[in-house]
Coordinates of C-alpha atoms and ligand atoms in Angstrom, one line a residue:
Chain W
M5 CA 120.2 85.5 115.2
F6 CA 118.5 83.3 112.8
S7 CA 116.6 81.3 115.3
L8 CA 115.7 84.5 117.2
C9 CA 114.2 86.0 114.1
Y10 CA 112.4 82.8 113.3
T11 CA 110.7 82.7 116.7
C12 CA 109.7 86.4 116.3
C13 CA 107.8 85.5 113.2
R14 CA 106.0 82.6 114.9
R15 CA 104.6 84.8 117.6
E16 CA 100.8 84.7 117.1
G17 CA 100.1 87.2 114.4
N18 CA 96.8 88.4 113.1
R19 CA 94.5 85.4 112.8
E20 CA 93.0 86.5 109.5
A21 CA 96.2 87.4 107.9
V22 CA 97.8 84.0 108.5
T23 CA 95.0 82.3 106.6
K24 CA 96.1 84.0 103.4
A25 CA 99.0 83.9 101.0
L26 CA 100.1 87.6 101.2
P27 CA 101.1 89.0 97.8
I28 CA 104.3 91.1 98.0
A29 CA 105.9 92.7 95.0
V30 CA 109.7 92.6 94.4
L31 CA 110.7 95.7 92.5
G32 CA 113.8 97.5 91.6
L33 CA 116.0 98.2 88.6
D34 CA 117.0 95.5 86.1
N35 CA 120.0 93.5 87.3
A36 CA 119.3 94.5 90.9
G37 CA 119.1 90.9 92.0
K38 CA 115.3 90.5 92.4
T39 CA 115.1 87.1 90.7
V40 CA 118.1 85.6 92.6
M41 CA 116.5 86.7 95.9
S42 CA 112.9 85.6 95.1
T43 CA 113.9 82.2 93.8
G44 CA 116.3 81.8 96.7
L45 CA 113.6 82.4 99.2
S46 CA 111.5 79.7 97.6
G47 CA 114.4 77.3 97.9
E48 CA 115.9 77.5 94.4
K49 CA 119.5 78.3 93.6
D50 CA 119.9 80.2 90.4
H51 CA 122.6 82.8 90.5
N52 CA 122.4 83.7 86.8
P53 CA 118.8 84.1 85.8
A54 CA 117.9 85.6 82.5
P55 CA 116.5 89.1 82.7
T56 CA 112.9 89.0 83.7
V57 CA 110.6 90.2 80.9
G58 CA 107.3 89.3 82.6
F59 CA 106.2 87.9 85.9
S60 CA 106.7 84.9 88.1
N61 CA 105.4 83.8 91.4
N62 CA 107.4 82.5 94.3
D63 CA 105.6 80.9 97.2
F64 CA 107.1 80.2 100.6
K65 CA 106.4 80.4 104.3
I66 CA 107.9 82.5 107.1
G67 CA 106.8 81.0 110.3
K68 CA 103.1 80.5 109.8
Q69 CA 102.7 83.2 107.2
Q70 CA 102.4 82.1 103.6
I71 CA 103.9 84.7 101.2
K72 CA 103.4 85.1 97.5
L73 CA 106.3 87.0 96.1
M74 CA 105.7 88.5 92.7
D75 CA 108.9 88.9 90.9
L76 CA 108.6 91.4 88.1
G77 CA 111.1 92.6 85.5
G78 CA 112.9 95.8 86.2
G79 CA 114.2 96.8 82.8
K80 CA 113.3 100.2 81.4
R81 CA 110.8 98.8 79.0
V82 CA 109.3 96.4 81.5
R83 CA 108.7 98.7 84.5
S84 CA 105.4 99.9 83.1
I85 CA 103.8 96.6 84.1
W86 CA 104.4 97.3 87.8
K87 CA 101.4 99.5 88.2
N88 CA 99.1 96.6 87.3
Y89 CA 100.2 94.8 90.5
L90 CA 100.2 97.6 93.0
S91 CA 96.6 97.4 94.1
E92 CA 96.6 93.9 95.4
I93 CA 100.0 93.9 97.3
Y94 CA 100.4 94.2 101.0
G95 CA 104.0 95.4 100.8
I96 CA 107.0 96.0 98.5
I97 CA 110.5 94.7 98.5
F98 CA 112.7 97.1 96.6
V99 CA 116.1 95.6 95.7
I100 CA 119.1 97.9 95.2
D101 CA 122.5 97.1 93.9
A102 CA 124.6 99.6 95.9
S103 CA 127.8 99.0 94.0
D104 CA 126.1 100.3 90.8
S105 CA 126.8 103.9 91.8
E106 CA 126.2 105.0 88.2
R107 CA 122.6 104.2 88.5
V108 CA 121.9 105.7 91.9
T109 CA 120.0 108.6 90.3
E110 CA 118.0 106.3 88.1
C111 CA 117.2 104.2 91.1
R112 CA 116.1 107.2 93.1
E113 CA 113.8 108.3 90.3
V114 CA 112.2 105.0 89.9
L115 CA 111.7 104.6 93.6
N116 CA 110.2 108.0 94.0
E117 CA 107.9 107.5 91.0
L118 CA 106.7 104.3 92.6
L119 CA 106.1 106.0 95.9
R120 CA 104.0 108.6 94.2
D121 CA 101.4 106.0 93.3
Q122 CA 98.3 106.2 95.5
R123 CA 98.1 102.5 95.8
V124 CA 101.5 102.3 97.5
R125 CA 100.5 104.8 100.3
E126 CA 100.9 103.4 103.8
K127 CA 102.1 100.0 102.6
P128 CA 105.3 98.8 104.1
I129 CA 108.5 99.0 102.0
L130 CA 111.6 97.0 102.6
L131 CA 114.7 98.2 100.8
Y132 CA 117.2 95.4 100.3
V133 CA 120.6 96.7 99.4
Y134 CA 123.6 94.6 98.4
Y135 CA 127.0 95.1 96.8
N136 CA 127.3 93.4 93.5
V137 CA 130.8 92.2 94.1
L138 CA 131.2 88.5 94.0
G139 CA 131.5 87.0 97.5
F140 CA 131.3 90.3 99.3
H141 CA 129.0 90.9 102.1
P142 CA 128.4 94.3 103.6
N143 CA 129.2 93.1 107.1
K144 CA 132.7 92.6 106.0
K145 CA 133.4 96.1 104.8
Q146 CA 137.1 95.6 104.2
S147 CA 136.7 93.2 101.3
P148 CA 139.6 93.5 99.0
L149 CA 137.3 92.8 96.1
L150 CA 135.4 95.9 96.8
S151 CA 138.3 98.3 96.5
Y152 CA 139.4 96.3 93.5
S153 CA 136.1 96.6 91.7
L154 CA 135.7 100.3 92.5
A155 CA 139.3 101.2 91.7
N156 CA 138.2 103.3 88.8
K157 CA 135.8 105.3 91.0
Q158 CA 138.2 106.6 93.5
D159 CA 135.8 109.1 95.0
K160 CA 133.4 106.3 95.9
A161 CA 135.9 103.9 97.2
G162 CA 134.3 103.6 100.6
A163 CA 131.4 101.3 101.0
M164 CA 128.0 102.9 101.3
D165 CA 126.2 102.2 104.5
E166 CA 122.6 102.6 105.4
M167 CA 122.9 106.3 106.0
D168 CA 124.7 106.9 102.7
I169 CA 122.0 105.0 100.9
C170 CA 119.2 106.9 102.6
T171 CA 120.9 110.1 101.6
A172 CA 121.7 109.0 98.1
L173 CA 118.1 107.9 97.5
H174 CA 116.4 110.8 99.3
V175 CA 114.0 108.3 100.6
E176 CA 113.3 109.5 104.0
D177 CA 111.2 112.5 103.0
T178 CA 109.2 110.7 100.4
V179 CA 108.6 107.7 102.5
F180 CA 107.5 110.0 105.4
K181 CA 105.1 111.9 103.1
V182 CA 103.3 108.8 101.8
K183 CA 103.3 107.2 105.3
C184 CA 105.0 104.0 104.2
P185 CA 106.7 102.2 107.1
S186 CA 110.1 101.5 105.7
R187 CA 113.3 99.7 106.6
I188 CA 116.7 99.1 105.0
E189 CA 118.5 95.8 105.2
L190 CA 122.1 95.3 103.9
C191 CA 122.2 91.8 102.6
S192 CA 123.5 89.3 100.0
A193 CA 121.4 87.0 98.0
I194 CA 124.2 84.9 96.8
S195 CA 126.7 84.4 99.7
Y196 CA 124.2 82.3 101.7
G197 CA 122.0 79.4 101.0
T198 CA 118.4 79.1 99.8
G199 CA 115.1 78.6 101.5
K200 CA 115.4 78.9 105.3
K201 CA 119.2 79.3 104.9
V202 CA 119.1 82.7 103.2
D203 CA 121.0 85.7 104.5
P204 CA 119.5 86.3 108.0
A205 CA 119.3 90.0 107.0
I206 CA 116.8 89.1 104.3
Y207 CA 114.8 87.0 106.8
K208 CA 114.9 89.7 109.4
G209 CA 113.5 92.2 106.9
L210 CA 110.7 89.9 105.9
C211 CA 109.8 89.3 109.6
W212 CA 109.7 93.0 110.1
M213 CA 107.4 93.4 107.1
I214 CA 105.0 90.7 108.2
A215 CA 104.9 92.1 111.7
I216 CA 103.9 95.5 110.3
I217 CA 101.2 93.9 108.1
H218 CA 99.8 92.1 111.0
Q219 CA 99.8 95.1 113.2
R220 CA 97.9 97.2 110.7
W221 CA 95.9 94.4 109.2
E222 CA 92.4 95.8 109.3
D223 CA 93.4 99.1 107.7
L224 CA 95.6 97.6 105.1
D225 CA 93.4 94.7 104.2
S226 CA 90.3 96.9 103.6
R227 CA 92.4 99.2 101.5
V228 CA 93.8 96.4 99.4
K229 CA 90.4 94.8 99.0
R230 CA 88.9 98.1 97.8
Q231 CA 91.8 98.9 95.4
N232 CA 91.7 95.3 94.1
E233 CA 88.0 95.5 93.3
E234 CA 88.5 98.8 91.4
H235 CA 91.3 97.3 89.5
K236 CA 89.4 94.2 88.5
A237 CA 86.4 96.3 87.4
E238 CA 88.6 98.4 85.3
E239 CA 90.2 95.3 83.7
A240 CA 86.9 93.8 83.0
R241 CA 85.7 97.0 81.3
K242 CA 88.8 97.1 79.1
F243 CA 88.4 93.5 78.1
E244 CA 84.8 94.1 77.0
E245 CA 86.0 97.0 74.9
K246 CA 88.7 94.8 73.3
K247 CA 86.2 92.1 72.5
A248 CA 84.0 94.7 70.8
R249 CA 86.9 96.0 68.8
A250 CA 88.0 92.5 67.8
R251 CA 84.5 91.7 66.6
L252 CA 84.3 94.9 64.5
N253 CA 87.7 94.3 62.9
K254 CA 86.7 90.8 62.0
E255 CA 83.4 91.9 60.4
E256 CA 85.3 94.5 58.4
R257 CA 87.8 92.0 57.2
E258 CA 85.1 89.5 56.2
A259 CA 83.2 92.2 54.3
R260 CA 86.4 93.1 52.5
E261 CA 86.9 89.4 51.6
R262 CA 83.4 89.1 50.2
E263 CA 84.0 92.0 47.8
Chain Y
M18 CA 122.3 76.0 85.6
L19 CA 123.0 74.2 82.4
R20 CA 125.0 71.6 84.3
R21 CA 122.1 70.9 86.6
L22 CA 119.8 70.4 83.7
K23 CA 122.3 68.1 81.9
S24 CA 122.6 65.9 84.9
Q25 CA 118.9 64.9 84.5
P26 CA 118.9 63.9 80.9
D27 CA 116.0 63.6 78.6
K28 CA 113.2 65.0 80.8
E29 CA 110.3 65.2 78.4
L30 CA 108.4 68.4 78.0
R31 CA 105.2 68.7 76.1
I32 CA 105.0 72.1 74.5
L33 CA 101.9 73.5 72.9
L34 CA 102.3 76.1 70.1
L35 CA 99.2 78.2 69.6
G36 CA 98.3 81.6 68.0
L37 CA 96.3 83.0 65.2
D38 CA 96.8 81.9 61.6
N39 CA 99.8 83.4 59.9
A40 CA 101.5 84.2 63.3
G41 CA 104.5 82.1 62.4
K42 CA 104.0 79.0 64.6
T43 CA 105.2 76.5 61.9
T44 CA 108.1 78.7 61.0
L45 CA 109.1 78.8 64.7
L46 CA 108.8 75.0 64.9
K47 CA 111.0 74.4 61.9
K48 CA 113.5 76.9 63.2
L49 CA 113.7 75.0 66.5
A50 CA 114.4 71.8 64.6
S51 CA 116.9 73.7 62.4
E52 CA 115.0 73.0 59.2
D53 CA 114.5 75.2 56.2
V54 CA 111.8 77.8 56.7
S55 CA 111.4 79.1 53.2
H56 CA 108.4 77.2 52.0
I57 CA 105.7 76.9 54.6
T58 CA 102.0 76.7 54.0
P59 CA 99.1 77.2 56.4
T60 CA 98.6 74.3 58.8
H61 CA 95.3 72.6 58.4
G62 CA 95.7 70.0 61.2
F63 CA 98.9 69.9 63.3
N64 CA 102.6 69.1 63.2
I65 CA 104.7 67.5 65.9
K66 CA 108.5 67.6 66.3
S67 CA 110.8 66.4 69.0
V68 CA 113.8 68.5 69.7
S69 CA 116.6 67.9 72.2
S70 CA 117.8 70.9 74.1
N71 CA 119.7 71.3 77.4
G72 CA 118.9 67.8 78.5
F73 CA 115.3 68.2 77.7
K74 CA 113.4 66.3 75.1
L75 CA 110.9 68.9 73.8
N76 CA 107.8 67.4 72.1
V77 CA 106.4 70.4 70.3
W78 CA 102.9 70.4 69.0
D79 CA 102.1 73.1 66.4
I80 CA 98.3 73.5 65.8
G81 CA 96.8 75.4 62.9
G82 CA 95.5 78.8 63.9
Q83 CA 92.8 79.5 61.3
R84 CA 89.5 80.5 62.8
K85 CA 87.7 77.3 61.8
I86 CA 90.4 75.2 63.4
R87 CA 90.6 77.0 66.7
P88 CA 87.7 75.1 68.3
Y89 CA 90.0 72.0 68.0
W90 CA 92.8 73.5 70.0
R91 CA 91.2 72.1 73.2
N92 CA 91.9 68.6 72.0
Y93 CA 95.6 69.2 72.6
F94 CA 95.5 70.8 76.1
E95 CA 96.1 67.7 78.2
N96 CA 99.5 67.4 80.0
T97 CA 100.9 70.6 78.5
D98 CA 104.0 71.7 80.4
V99 CA 104.5 75.0 78.6
L100 CA 102.2 77.1 76.4
I101 CA 103.9 79.0 73.6
Y102 CA 101.7 81.7 72.1
V103 CA 102.9 83.2 68.9
I104 CA 101.9 86.7 67.7
D105 CA 102.5 88.5 64.4
S106 CA 103.7 91.8 65.9
S107 CA 103.3 93.5 62.6
D108 CA 99.6 92.8 62.4
R109 CA 98.4 95.5 64.8
K110 CA 94.8 95.2 63.6
R111 CA 94.6 91.7 65.0
L112 CA 96.2 92.4 68.4
D113 CA 92.7 92.6 70.0
E114 CA 91.6 89.4 68.4
T115 CA 94.7 87.5 69.5
G116 CA 94.3 89.0 73.0
V117 CA 90.8 87.6 73.2
E118 CA 91.8 84.2 72.1
L119 CA 94.7 84.1 74.6
R120 CA 92.4 85.1 77.4
E121 CA 90.1 82.2 76.6
L122 CA 93.1 79.9 76.8
F123 CA 93.9 81.2 80.3
D124 CA 90.4 80.4 81.4
E125 CA 90.8 76.7 80.4
E126 CA 91.0 74.4 83.3
K127 CA 93.4 72.0 81.6
L128 CA 95.9 74.8 81.1
A129 CA 95.6 76.1 84.7
G130 CA 99.0 77.1 86.1
V131 CA 100.9 76.3 82.9
P132 CA 103.6 78.9 82.3
V133 CA 103.3 80.8 79.1
V134 CA 105.9 82.3 76.7
V135 CA 104.6 84.8 74.3
Y136 CA 106.7 85.2 71.2
A137 CA 106.3 88.7 69.8
N138 CA 107.3 87.4 66.4
K139 CA 108.2 89.1 63.1
Q140 CA 110.4 91.7 64.8
D141 CA 112.4 91.8 61.6
L142 CA 109.6 93.8 60.0
F143 CA 109.9 97.5 60.4
D144 CA 106.3 98.1 61.6
A145 CA 106.4 95.4 64.3
A146 CA 105.0 96.4 67.6
P147 CA 107.6 96.2 70.4
P148 CA 107.1 93.6 73.1
D149 CA 106.2 96.1 75.8
E150 CA 103.4 97.4 73.7
I151 CA 102.2 93.9 73.1
S152 CA 102.3 92.8 76.8
D153 CA 100.2 95.9 77.6
S154 CA 97.6 95.0 75.0
L155 CA 97.4 91.3 75.8
E156 CA 95.7 89.9 78.9
L157 CA 99.1 89.0 80.4
L158 CA 98.9 91.6 83.1
S159 CA 96.0 90.0 84.7
L160 CA 97.7 86.7 85.2
R161 CA 98.6 85.7 88.8
D162 CA 98.5 82.0 88.9
R163 CA 101.2 81.3 86.3
A164 CA 104.5 82.7 85.2
W165 CA 104.7 84.5 81.9
H166 CA 107.5 85.8 79.7
I167 CA 107.4 87.8 76.6
Q168 CA 110.1 87.3 74.0
A169 CA 110.8 89.5 71.0
C170 CA 111.8 87.2 68.1
S171 CA 111.9 86.6 64.4
A172 CA 111.2 83.0 63.6
L173 CA 112.5 83.7 60.1
T174 CA 116.0 84.8 61.2
G175 CA 116.0 82.8 64.4
E176 CA 116.7 85.8 66.6
G177 CA 115.3 85.5 70.1
V178 CA 114.0 82.0 69.5
T179 CA 116.3 80.1 71.9
E180 CA 116.1 82.7 74.6
G181 CA 112.4 82.1 75.0
M182 CA 112.8 78.4 75.1
E183 CA 115.5 78.7 77.7
W184 CA 113.2 80.6 80.0
A185 CA 110.6 77.9 79.5
M186 CA 113.0 75.1 80.4
K187 CA 114.3 76.9 83.4
T188 CA 110.8 77.7 84.7
V189 CA 109.5 74.2 84.1
G190 CA 112.7 72.6 85.2
R191 CA 112.3 74.2 88.6
K192 CA 108.7 73.1 89.0
K193 CA 109.2 69.5 87.7
K194 CA 112.1 68.6 90.0
Ligands
LIG14 N1 127.2 90.0 94.6 C1 125.9 89.8 94.5 N2 125.4 89.6 93.3 C2 124.1 89.4 93.2 C3 123.3 89.3 94.3 N3 122.0 89.1 93.9 C4 122.0 89.0 92.6 N4 123.3 89.2 92.1 C5 123.7 89.2 90.7 O1 123.0 90.2 90.0 C6 122.7 89.8 88.7 C7 121.3 90.1 88.4 O2 120.4 89.3 89.2 P1 118.8 89.1 88.8 O3 118.2 88.5 90.0 O4 118.6 88.4 87.5 O5 118.3 90.6 88.7 P2 116.8 91.1 88.5 O6 116.7 92.2 89.5 O7 115.9 90.0 88.6 O8 116.9 91.8 87.0 P3 115.6 91.9 86.0 O9 114.9 90.6 85.9 O10 116.3 92.3 84.7 O11 114.8 93.0 86.5 C8 123.1 88.3 88.6 O12 124.2 88.2 87.9 C9 123.3 87.9 90.0 O13 124.3 86.9 90.1 C10 123.9 89.5 95.6 O14 123.3 89.5 96.6 N5 125.2 89.7 95.6
LIG15 N1 109.0 88.6 58.2 C1 108.7 87.6 58.9 N2 107.8 86.7 58.4 C2 107.6 85.6 59.1 C3 108.2 85.3 60.4 N3 107.7 84.2 60.9 C4 106.8 83.7 60.0 N4 106.8 84.5 58.9 C5 105.9 84.4 57.7 O1 104.6 84.4 58.1 C6 103.8 83.5 57.3 C7 103.0 82.5 58.2 O2 103.9 81.7 58.8 P1 103.5 80.2 59.4 O3 104.6 79.7 60.1 O4 102.9 79.4 58.3 O5 102.3 80.7 60.4 P2 101.4 79.7 61.3 O6 101.2 80.4 62.6 O7 101.9 78.4 61.3 O8 100.0 79.8 60.5 P3 98.8 78.7 60.5 O9 99.5 77.4 60.2 O10 97.9 79.1 59.5 O11 98.2 78.7 61.9 C8 104.8 82.8 56.4 O12 104.8 83.4 55.1 C9 106.2 83.0 57.1 O13 107.2 83.1 56.2 C10 109.1 86.3 60.9 O14 109.7 86.2 62.0 N5 109.3 87.4 60.1
LIG16 MG1 114.6 89.2 87.3
LIG17 MG1 101.2 76.6 60.7

């Protein structure tokens, strides 16, 4: 399966797209597994990263396509930074820990809020779902570890599959409304290796995303460029305001010191 | 993680501590070196200390932050592995000023790509701005070419200080392999 997927990515894609490093944001709740997955794809093994309170870049290649994964913090007090990255990205990877059934509602709200943003419209979204049970992979649904860890949640003892997840997240409607091509992959970031040896499901998902981006390149690229320019202009304006305020404050302080 | 770092002992990292005057840079440096932090005076030149941590030898350069010293910051940029930028979170009036200074650092060629840890210091004070407010008001959100991390801390009590350094070592450790 791995080699099959690899060749699918190597099929000639859009000429212009492959000359770029495509920015893709990795979003999701805190503790979802974003950093493990992002560093894993760039060839690093770190199964216990500190919570991300900021931003980091992970570069790697899938076939000929260079990707720039932006790994952002997902904690309640960090999420507000996401909006600053939405204009320049070509797609979103949304990571979900399906075993954390207590946070399904929160996850749904965060995802829906994200999808409401204009800048996400029509961009591809890949939902990566995994079960946060050590060594368990969704393909082996009878893992004894799973029933063990969910023993105190008898009503949820069965593993969720794609359909359950779709239902629980109510994503279908929303995704349809904002015209985001979307896809769910069940995967594990820690039961496999790193770099090209990551879970084939992760790889397959990324191949899908790249194919979509290539297919819709003209449209997507012009939208990204426009949004990006707007965002940069807005940032520049804010910085000028800040400089003016800093100058004013400094003058006030100096005047006070002279008195 | 720690094991991997330990197996490559004494990798040296050059760490540059910058920030406005009174931010708490020297206090942070002394705390890192487990020294007394009760009698600290403004820095007119610079201080250097070497601290060993997680198999890294951290050479930390603490430069004075007063306005008239800031033009000399650039003398210390070369070969920096990590930039640590310290902010007095209780001094809201100067958040704009510190943001402008930080942005200028980001434009420096010699600091291109260098990961940055922002210490939102003095969190022990009741009127300290929380880190999310600070990251919003600084120019961090425009960064794309380097990793950044914001760490709430109190250099005085030591809270949060090692967490920020651990992030720095992990991030640079990955790059320096
Ligand atoms: N079982 C299992 N655990 C995982 C997987 N991916 C990550 N984890 C665990 O989930 C925890 C959180 O992982 P992180 O990558 O730090 O989570 P994050 O989404 O980056 O969290 P924030 O940075 O706080 O937003 C870690 O303890 C990982 O070991 C996975 O595929 N399977
Ligand atoms: N409450 C509180 N005070 C702090 C903290 N860190 C530093 N201070 C105080 O802030 C003042 C300035 O600290 P310094 O470490 O000298 O600041 P600096 O950044 O080195 O200043 P310059 O050398 O002038 O650039 C001192 O009175 C410290 O005791 C903190 O976490 N909490
Ligand atoms: Mg993370
Ligand atoms: Mg000092």
